[in-house]
Coordinates of C-alpha atoms in Angstrom, one line a residue:
M99 CA -39.2 -61.8 -104.6
R100 CA -37.7 -58.4 -104.5
M101 CA -33.8 -58.3 -102.1
Y102 CA -33.3 -54.9 -100.6
W103 CA -30.0 -54.8 -99.2
Y104 CA -29.7 -52.5 -96.0
I105 CA -25.9 -50.3 -96.6
P106 CA -25.4 -48.6 -93.2
T107 CA -25.0 -44.9 -93.1
S108 CA -20.9 -44.9 -92.2
M109 CA -20.4 -47.5 -94.7
L110 CA -21.6 -45.3 -97.4
L111 CA -19.7 -42.2 -96.0
S112 CA -16.6 -45.3 -95.6
I113 CA -17.0 -45.6 -99.4
L114 CA -17.1 -42.5 -100.6
R115 CA -13.8 -41.0 -98.3
F116 CA -12.3 -43.9 -100.2
W117 CA -12.7 -43.0 -103.7
R118 CA -12.4 -39.6 -102.9
L119 CA -8.6 -40.4 -102.0
L120 CA -8.6 -41.9 -104.9
E121 CA -8.9 -39.1 -106.8
M122 CA -6.7 -36.7 -105.3
P123 CA -3.4 -36.0 -107.9
R124 CA 0.1 -36.3 -106.8
L125 CA 2.1 -33.8 -108.0
E126 CA 5.9 -34.1 -108.9
L127 CA 8.8 -31.9 -109.4
C128 CA 11.6 -33.5 -111.6
D129 CA 14.9 -31.7 -111.7
V130 CA 12.8 -28.5 -112.7
S131 CA 15.2 -25.5 -114.1
K132 CA 14.4 -22.1 -115.4
Y133 CA 16.4 -19.8 -116.5
Y134 CA 16.2 -16.4 -117.5
G135 CA 19.3 -15.5 -120.0
R136 CA 21.8 -15.8 -116.9
I137 CA 19.6 -15.4 -114.1
K138 CA 18.4 -18.8 -112.4
A139 CA 15.3 -18.5 -111.2
L140 CA 14.7 -22.0 -110.6
E141 CA 17.8 -24.5 -110.2
K142 CA 17.2 -28.5 -110.2
V143 CA 14.5 -28.1 -108.0
N144 CA 12.7 -31.8 -106.8
L145 CA 9.4 -31.2 -105.0
T146 CA 6.4 -34.2 -104.4
V147 CA 3.2 -32.9 -103.1
E148 CA 1.3 -36.2 -102.0
D149 CA -2.2 -36.4 -103.0
G150 CA -4.4 -34.8 -100.7
E151 CA -1.4 -32.7 -99.2
Y152 CA -1.3 -29.2 -98.1
L153 CA 2.4 -28.0 -98.6
A154 CA 3.4 -24.5 -98.1
V155 CA 6.8 -22.6 -100.2
I156 CA 8.2 -20.1 -98.0
G157 CA 11.7 -17.8 -98.9
P158 CA 12.1 -14.3 -99.6
S159 CA 11.6 -12.6 -102.1
G160 CA 13.0 -13.3 -105.8
C161 CA 13.7 -16.4 -104.6
G162 CA 11.7 -18.2 -106.8
K163 CA 8.5 -19.6 -105.6
S164 CA 6.0 -17.7 -107.8
T165 CA 8.2 -19.0 -110.4
M166 CA 7.8 -22.9 -110.0
L167 CA 4.0 -22.1 -109.5
K168 CA 3.9 -20.5 -113.0
V169 CA 5.7 -23.6 -114.4
I170 CA 3.7 -25.9 -112.7
A171 CA 0.3 -24.5 -113.9
G172 CA 1.7 -23.6 -117.4
I173 CA 2.3 -20.0 -117.9
V174 CA 6.1 -20.8 -118.3
E175 CA 7.6 -23.3 -119.6
P176 CA 10.5 -25.0 -117.5
T177 CA 14.1 -24.7 -119.4
R178 CA 14.9 -28.2 -118.4
G179 CA 13.0 -30.9 -115.8
D180 CA 10.0 -32.3 -115.6
V181 CA 6.1 -31.4 -114.1
R182 CA 4.2 -34.5 -113.4
V183 CA 0.7 -35.0 -112.3
D184 CA -0.1 -38.9 -111.2
G185 CA 3.3 -40.2 -113.1
R186 CA 2.1 -38.4 -116.2
S187 CA 4.0 -35.3 -117.7
I188 CA 2.2 -32.4 -118.2
V189 CA 4.8 -30.0 -119.9
G190 CA 3.7 -29.0 -123.3
L191 CA -0.1 -28.9 -122.2
P192 CA -2.0 -25.8 -122.1
P193 CA -2.9 -24.4 -118.9
E194 CA -6.4 -25.5 -119.2
D195 CA -5.8 -29.1 -120.0
R196 CA -3.7 -29.2 -116.7
G197 CA -6.7 -29.6 -114.1
V198 CA -5.1 -26.5 -111.6
G199 CA -7.0 -23.5 -110.0
F200 CA -4.6 -21.0 -109.6
I201 CA -5.0 -17.7 -107.1
F202 CA -2.6 -15.4 -108.7
Q203 CA -0.8 -12.6 -106.2
N204 CA -2.4 -9.9 -108.3
L205 CA -5.5 -11.7 -108.8
A206 CA -5.9 -11.2 -112.4
L207 CA -9.5 -10.8 -112.2
F208 CA -11.4 -9.9 -115.6
P209 CA -12.4 -6.5 -114.7
H210 CA -15.7 -6.2 -117.0
M211 CA -16.9 -9.0 -115.3
T212 CA -19.0 -9.0 -111.4
G213 CA -17.4 -10.7 -108.7
L214 CA -20.1 -13.4 -109.0
E215 CA -19.5 -13.9 -113.0
N216 CA -15.9 -13.8 -112.0
S217 CA -16.3 -16.7 -109.2
M218 CA -18.4 -19.0 -111.8
Y219 CA -16.1 -19.0 -114.7
G220 CA -14.2 -22.0 -114.3
L221 CA -17.8 -23.5 -113.7
L222 CA -19.9 -22.4 -116.5
T223 CA -16.5 -22.8 -119.1
R224 CA -17.3 -26.4 -117.8
E225 CA -21.1 -26.2 -119.3
T226 CA -22.1 -26.0 -116.0
A227 CA -25.6 -25.1 -115.5
T228 CA -25.8 -21.3 -114.0
D229 CA -28.5 -22.3 -111.7
E230 CA -25.7 -25.3 -110.3
A231 CA -23.3 -23.0 -110.0
L232 CA -24.8 -19.9 -109.1
N233 CA -25.7 -22.2 -105.9
M234 CA -21.8 -23.5 -105.5
V235 CA -20.6 -19.9 -105.3
R236 CA -23.2 -19.4 -103.1
K237 CA -22.1 -21.7 -100.8
L238 CA -18.2 -21.6 -100.6
R239 CA -19.4 -18.1 -100.3
M240 CA -20.7 -18.9 -96.6
E241 CA -18.4 -21.9 -96.3
F242 CA -15.5 -19.5 -95.9
G243 CA -17.8 -16.4 -94.8
F244 CA -16.6 -13.8 -97.3
R245 CA -18.7 -10.3 -97.3
A246 CA -17.6 -9.6 -100.8
R247 CA -20.4 -7.1 -102.6
L248 CA -20.3 -10.3 -105.4
S249 CA -22.9 -7.8 -107.4
R250 CA -20.1 -4.9 -108.2
L251 CA -17.2 -5.2 -110.8
P252 CA -13.4 -5.4 -109.7
G253 CA -12.5 -1.8 -109.6
E254 CA -15.4 -1.2 -107.2
L255 CA -14.3 -3.4 -105.1
S256 CA -11.5 -3.3 -102.0
M257 CA -8.1 -5.1 -102.5
G258 CA -9.3 -7.1 -100.0
E259 CA -13.2 -8.2 -101.6
Q260 CA -11.1 -8.8 -105.2
Q261 CA -8.9 -11.6 -102.9
E262 CA -12.5 -13.3 -101.9
V263 CA -13.3 -13.3 -105.5
A264 CA -10.0 -14.6 -106.6
I265 CA -10.2 -17.9 -104.0
L266 CA -13.9 -18.2 -105.0
R267 CA -13.1 -18.7 -108.1
A268 CA -10.5 -21.0 -107.4
V269 CA -12.1 -23.1 -105.4
A270 CA -15.2 -23.4 -107.7
S271 CA -13.4 -24.1 -110.7
G272 CA -13.6 -27.7 -109.6
A273 CA -9.5 -28.3 -110.3
K274 CA -8.0 -30.7 -107.9
I275 CA -4.8 -29.5 -107.7
M276 CA -4.5 -25.9 -106.2
L277 CA -1.3 -23.5 -106.6
L278 CA -1.9 -20.8 -104.2
D279 CA 0.3 -17.4 -104.6
E280 CA 0.3 -15.3 -102.2
P281 CA -3.8 -15.7 -101.1
L282 CA -4.3 -14.2 -98.1
S283 CA -1.8 -10.9 -99.1
S284 CA -4.7 -8.5 -99.4
I285 CA -7.1 -9.8 -96.4
D286 CA -7.2 -7.4 -93.0
A287 CA -5.3 -9.9 -90.6
K288 CA -7.9 -10.8 -88.3
V289 CA -9.8 -11.9 -91.3
A290 CA -6.9 -13.9 -93.0
V291 CA -6.7 -15.9 -89.5
E292 CA -9.9 -17.2 -90.0
V293 CA -9.5 -17.4 -94.2
R294 CA -6.9 -19.7 -93.8
R295 CA -8.6 -22.1 -91.7
K296 CA -11.5 -22.0 -93.7
L297 CA -8.9 -22.5 -96.8
R298 CA -7.4 -25.8 -95.5
E299 CA -10.7 -27.2 -94.6
V300 CA -12.1 -26.9 -97.8
V301 CA -8.7 -28.2 -99.3
K302 CA -9.1 -30.9 -97.1
S303 CA -12.8 -31.6 -97.2
K304 CA -13.1 -31.6 -100.9
G305 CA -9.7 -33.9 -101.6
L306 CA -8.1 -31.6 -103.3
T307 CA -3.9 -31.4 -103.5
A308 CA -2.9 -27.4 -102.6
L309 CA 0.6 -25.7 -102.9
H310 CA 0.2 -22.8 -101.1
V311 CA 3.0 -20.1 -101.6
T312 CA 3.9 -17.0 -98.7
H313 CA 6.0 -14.8 -97.4
N314 CA 4.3 -15.4 -94.3
Q315 CA 6.2 -18.3 -91.9
E316 CA 3.1 -18.0 -89.1
E317 CA 0.4 -19.1 -92.3
A318 CA 2.6 -21.7 -93.2
M319 CA 3.3 -23.2 -90.2
S320 CA -0.9 -23.0 -89.1
V321 CA -1.9 -24.2 -92.6
A322 CA 0.2 -26.6 -94.0
D323 CA 0.8 -30.3 -93.7
R324 CA 4.7 -29.7 -94.9
I325 CA 6.3 -26.9 -95.8
A326 CA 9.6 -26.2 -98.2
V327 CA 12.2 -23.7 -97.8
M328 CA 13.6 -21.9 -100.8
R329 CA 16.2 -20.0 -101.3
K330 CA 17.9 -18.7 -104.5
G331 CA 15.8 -21.0 -106.9
R332 CA 16.5 -24.1 -104.8
I333 CA 15.2 -25.9 -102.0
L334 CA 17.0 -26.0 -98.7
Q335 CA 15.0 -28.5 -97.0
V336 CA 10.9 -30.0 -96.9
G337 CA 9.6 -31.2 -93.5
K338 CA 6.7 -31.1 -91.2
P339 CA 6.4 -27.2 -89.1
E340 CA 7.6 -28.8 -85.9
E341 CA 10.6 -30.6 -87.9
L342 CA 11.7 -27.0 -89.5
Y343 CA 11.3 -25.8 -86.6
Y344 CA 13.0 -28.1 -84.3
K345 CA 15.6 -29.4 -86.7
P346 CA 17.0 -27.1 -89.1
R347 CA 19.6 -28.4 -91.4
S348 CA 21.3 -24.8 -92.3
P349 CA 21.6 -21.4 -90.1
F350 CA 19.3 -20.3 -93.1
V351 CA 16.3 -22.5 -92.4
M352 CA 16.6 -21.6 -88.6
A353 CA 16.8 -17.9 -89.4
F354 CA 13.7 -17.9 -91.8
V355 CA 11.6 -20.5 -89.8
G356 CA 11.0 -18.5 -86.5
D357 CA 13.5 -16.3 -84.7
A358 CA 16.9 -17.4 -83.7
S359 CA 20.4 -15.8 -83.0
F360 CA 23.7 -17.1 -83.6
L361 CA 27.4 -17.1 -82.3
T362 CA 30.0 -18.2 -84.1
G363 CA 32.8 -20.5 -82.2
T364 CA 34.8 -23.9 -82.3
C365 CA 34.5 -27.2 -81.4
R366 CA 37.0 -27.9 -78.8
G367 CA 37.4 -31.7 -77.2
G368 CA 33.9 -32.4 -77.8
R369 CA 32.6 -28.7 -76.5
A370 CA 30.9 -25.8 -78.4
V371 CA 33.7 -23.1 -77.1
V372 CA 32.5 -19.1 -78.4
R373 CA 34.4 -15.9 -78.1
G374 CA 35.2 -14.9 -74.5
G375 CA 36.1 -19.2 -73.9
Y376 CA 32.6 -20.1 -72.8
D377 CA 31.7 -23.2 -73.0
L378 CA 28.1 -24.3 -74.0
G379 CA 28.0 -27.9 -74.0
P380 CA 28.6 -30.7 -75.9
C381 CA 29.3 -30.4 -79.6
D382 CA 29.4 -33.4 -82.3
M383 CA 31.7 -32.0 -84.6
P384 CA 35.7 -33.0 -85.3
E385 CA 38.3 -31.3 -83.5
G386 CA 39.3 -27.6 -84.3
E387 CA 36.2 -27.7 -86.4
L388 CA 34.1 -23.6 -87.0
I389 CA 31.1 -23.5 -85.7
V390 CA 27.5 -21.8 -85.5
I391 CA 25.8 -21.9 -82.9
G392 CA 22.3 -21.2 -83.2
V393 CA 19.7 -20.3 -80.3
R394 CA 15.9 -20.1 -80.2
P395 CA 14.5 -16.8 -77.6
E396 CA 12.7 -19.3 -76.0
S397 CA 15.8 -21.5 -75.3
I398 CA 17.9 -18.8 -73.5
V399 CA 17.1 -18.0 -69.7
F400 CA 18.6 -14.8 -67.8
G401 CA 20.4 -15.2 -64.0
R402 CA 23.4 -17.3 -65.0
G403 CA 25.6 -18.0 -67.5
I404 CA 27.7 -15.1 -70.2
P405 CA 27.4 -11.5 -68.6
G406 CA 25.6 -8.7 -71.2
K407 CA 23.7 -5.2 -71.6
V408 CA 19.8 -5.2 -72.5
R409 CA 20.0 -3.1 -75.5
L410 CA 16.3 -3.0 -76.3
R411 CA 12.9 -4.5 -74.5
S412 CA 9.9 -4.3 -76.9
Y413 CA 6.7 -5.8 -74.7
L414 CA 4.6 -8.8 -76.5
G415 CA 2.0 -9.2 -74.0
S416 CA 2.5 -11.6 -71.3
L417 CA 6.3 -11.7 -72.7
I418 CA 8.9 -9.6 -72.8
R419 CA 11.3 -9.8 -75.7
Y420 CA 14.7 -8.5 -75.3
E421 CA 17.8 -7.9 -77.2
V422 CA 20.8 -8.4 -75.2
E423 CA 24.4 -7.3 -76.2
L424 CA 27.0 -10.2 -74.8
E425 CA 30.4 -9.4 -73.2
N426 CA 31.8 -11.2 -76.1
G427 CA 30.3 -9.0 -78.3
D428 CA 27.7 -11.2 -79.7
I429 CA 24.2 -9.6 -79.8
V430 CA 21.2 -12.2 -78.9
T431 CA 17.4 -12.1 -78.8
A432 CA 15.9 -13.6 -75.9
V433 CA 12.0 -13.6 -73.8
S434 CA 10.9 -13.4 -70.5
E435 CA 8.2 -12.9 -68.5
E436 CA 9.7 -11.1 -65.9
E437 CA 11.3 -7.7 -66.0
Q438 CA 15.2 -7.9 -66.3
G439 CA 17.6 -5.0 -65.2
E440 CA 19.8 -3.1 -67.6
N441 CA 23.0 -5.7 -66.6
V442 CA 21.7 -9.3 -67.2
K443 CA 23.7 -12.9 -67.6
V444 CA 21.9 -15.1 -70.1
W445 CA 22.6 -18.9 -70.8
F446 CA 21.3 -21.4 -73.6
E447 CA 19.2 -24.2 -72.6
K448 CA 19.2 -25.4 -76.0
Y449 CA 21.1 -24.8 -79.4
K450 CA 21.8 -26.3 -82.7
V451 CA 25.3 -26.8 -84.0
F452 CA 26.1 -26.0 -87.3
K453 CA 29.7 -25.9 -89.7
Y454 CA 30.5 -22.5 -90.8
P455 CA 29.4 -22.2 -93.8
R456 CA 32.4 -21.7 -96.4
E457 CA 30.7 -18.4 -98.1
G458 CA 30.5 -16.6 -94.1
L459 CA 27.8 -17.0 -92.0
T460 CA 26.6 -13.2 -93.2
E461 CA 26.2 -14.4 -96.9
A462 CA 24.8 -17.6 -96.0
L463 CA 22.1 -15.9 -93.8
S464 CA 21.0 -13.4 -96.5
P465 CA 18.4 -13.5 -98.9
G466 CA 20.4 -14.2 -102.0

């Protein structure tokens, strides 16, 4: 007598999700440095992208973001340090053996292949049947809502269409680690909002580990589980989007992740005092310490506090953005739903206190 076992669908789905989690790779950069002569493109970079995590890296141009991706992909080798996938070093392995999919900033499509052939390339090199590869690419194209004309050569496509093909090729390759170098830079802004949502959705549903480089802070904050901020070849801070916004560890991070104004002052009697003798509130720095006070536009209120004059106003839909020159000479940016006159008073409901940087505030805020 034959025995039949019934396994509920919900249990089967849970088992599949469990096995997918086991396949998600963990990516580690351990004290990675890359030098070009005297130029330090990367300097002692330590970063872990957890299994199935979507991590974004942001920073000014030339800070080392793209170089870091190339080191991971094997396009360039590190001067020092190690790159590991699930604890195993991949330094020295050729790019095709590293199990990564790479969307290049310059796209790097094969000019003699159609958009469809480019999209299928990774699948066909792994000896996937042509019909199966075709179906996979078509399914991905529908999931993303792409409209690229895949029957045409890259030279006959717009930059946005070429970017769509590059995304399809990388995701369809079957790689478990996705490296994305400015993947949405050539796509129309409105379309990019939808594509980044779909991109995150696909990465998560397929159990991929993604490292997404962008200069667009809004893009990073909307798509990533965590964000790393880079400057001058180093990683300054890694954290969840809300952590970087509300708890930045340096003036540079505060300025780069969102909008912020900065004033200098001194810590006196446990109080933050700025030029003109204005007492802003508590200060947890040592007595007499030179400090920098960072404040977000939404934390500035009108109607009381330090006198100033409106120098510039910009209308942002339901909000108005004001640039205000304070009586003490400092300039701050504030937002309000209400129309303000030329002469105003402003106060800081929330602020962040930093130790005054040794190199000076201007240099500390510069891209590098």
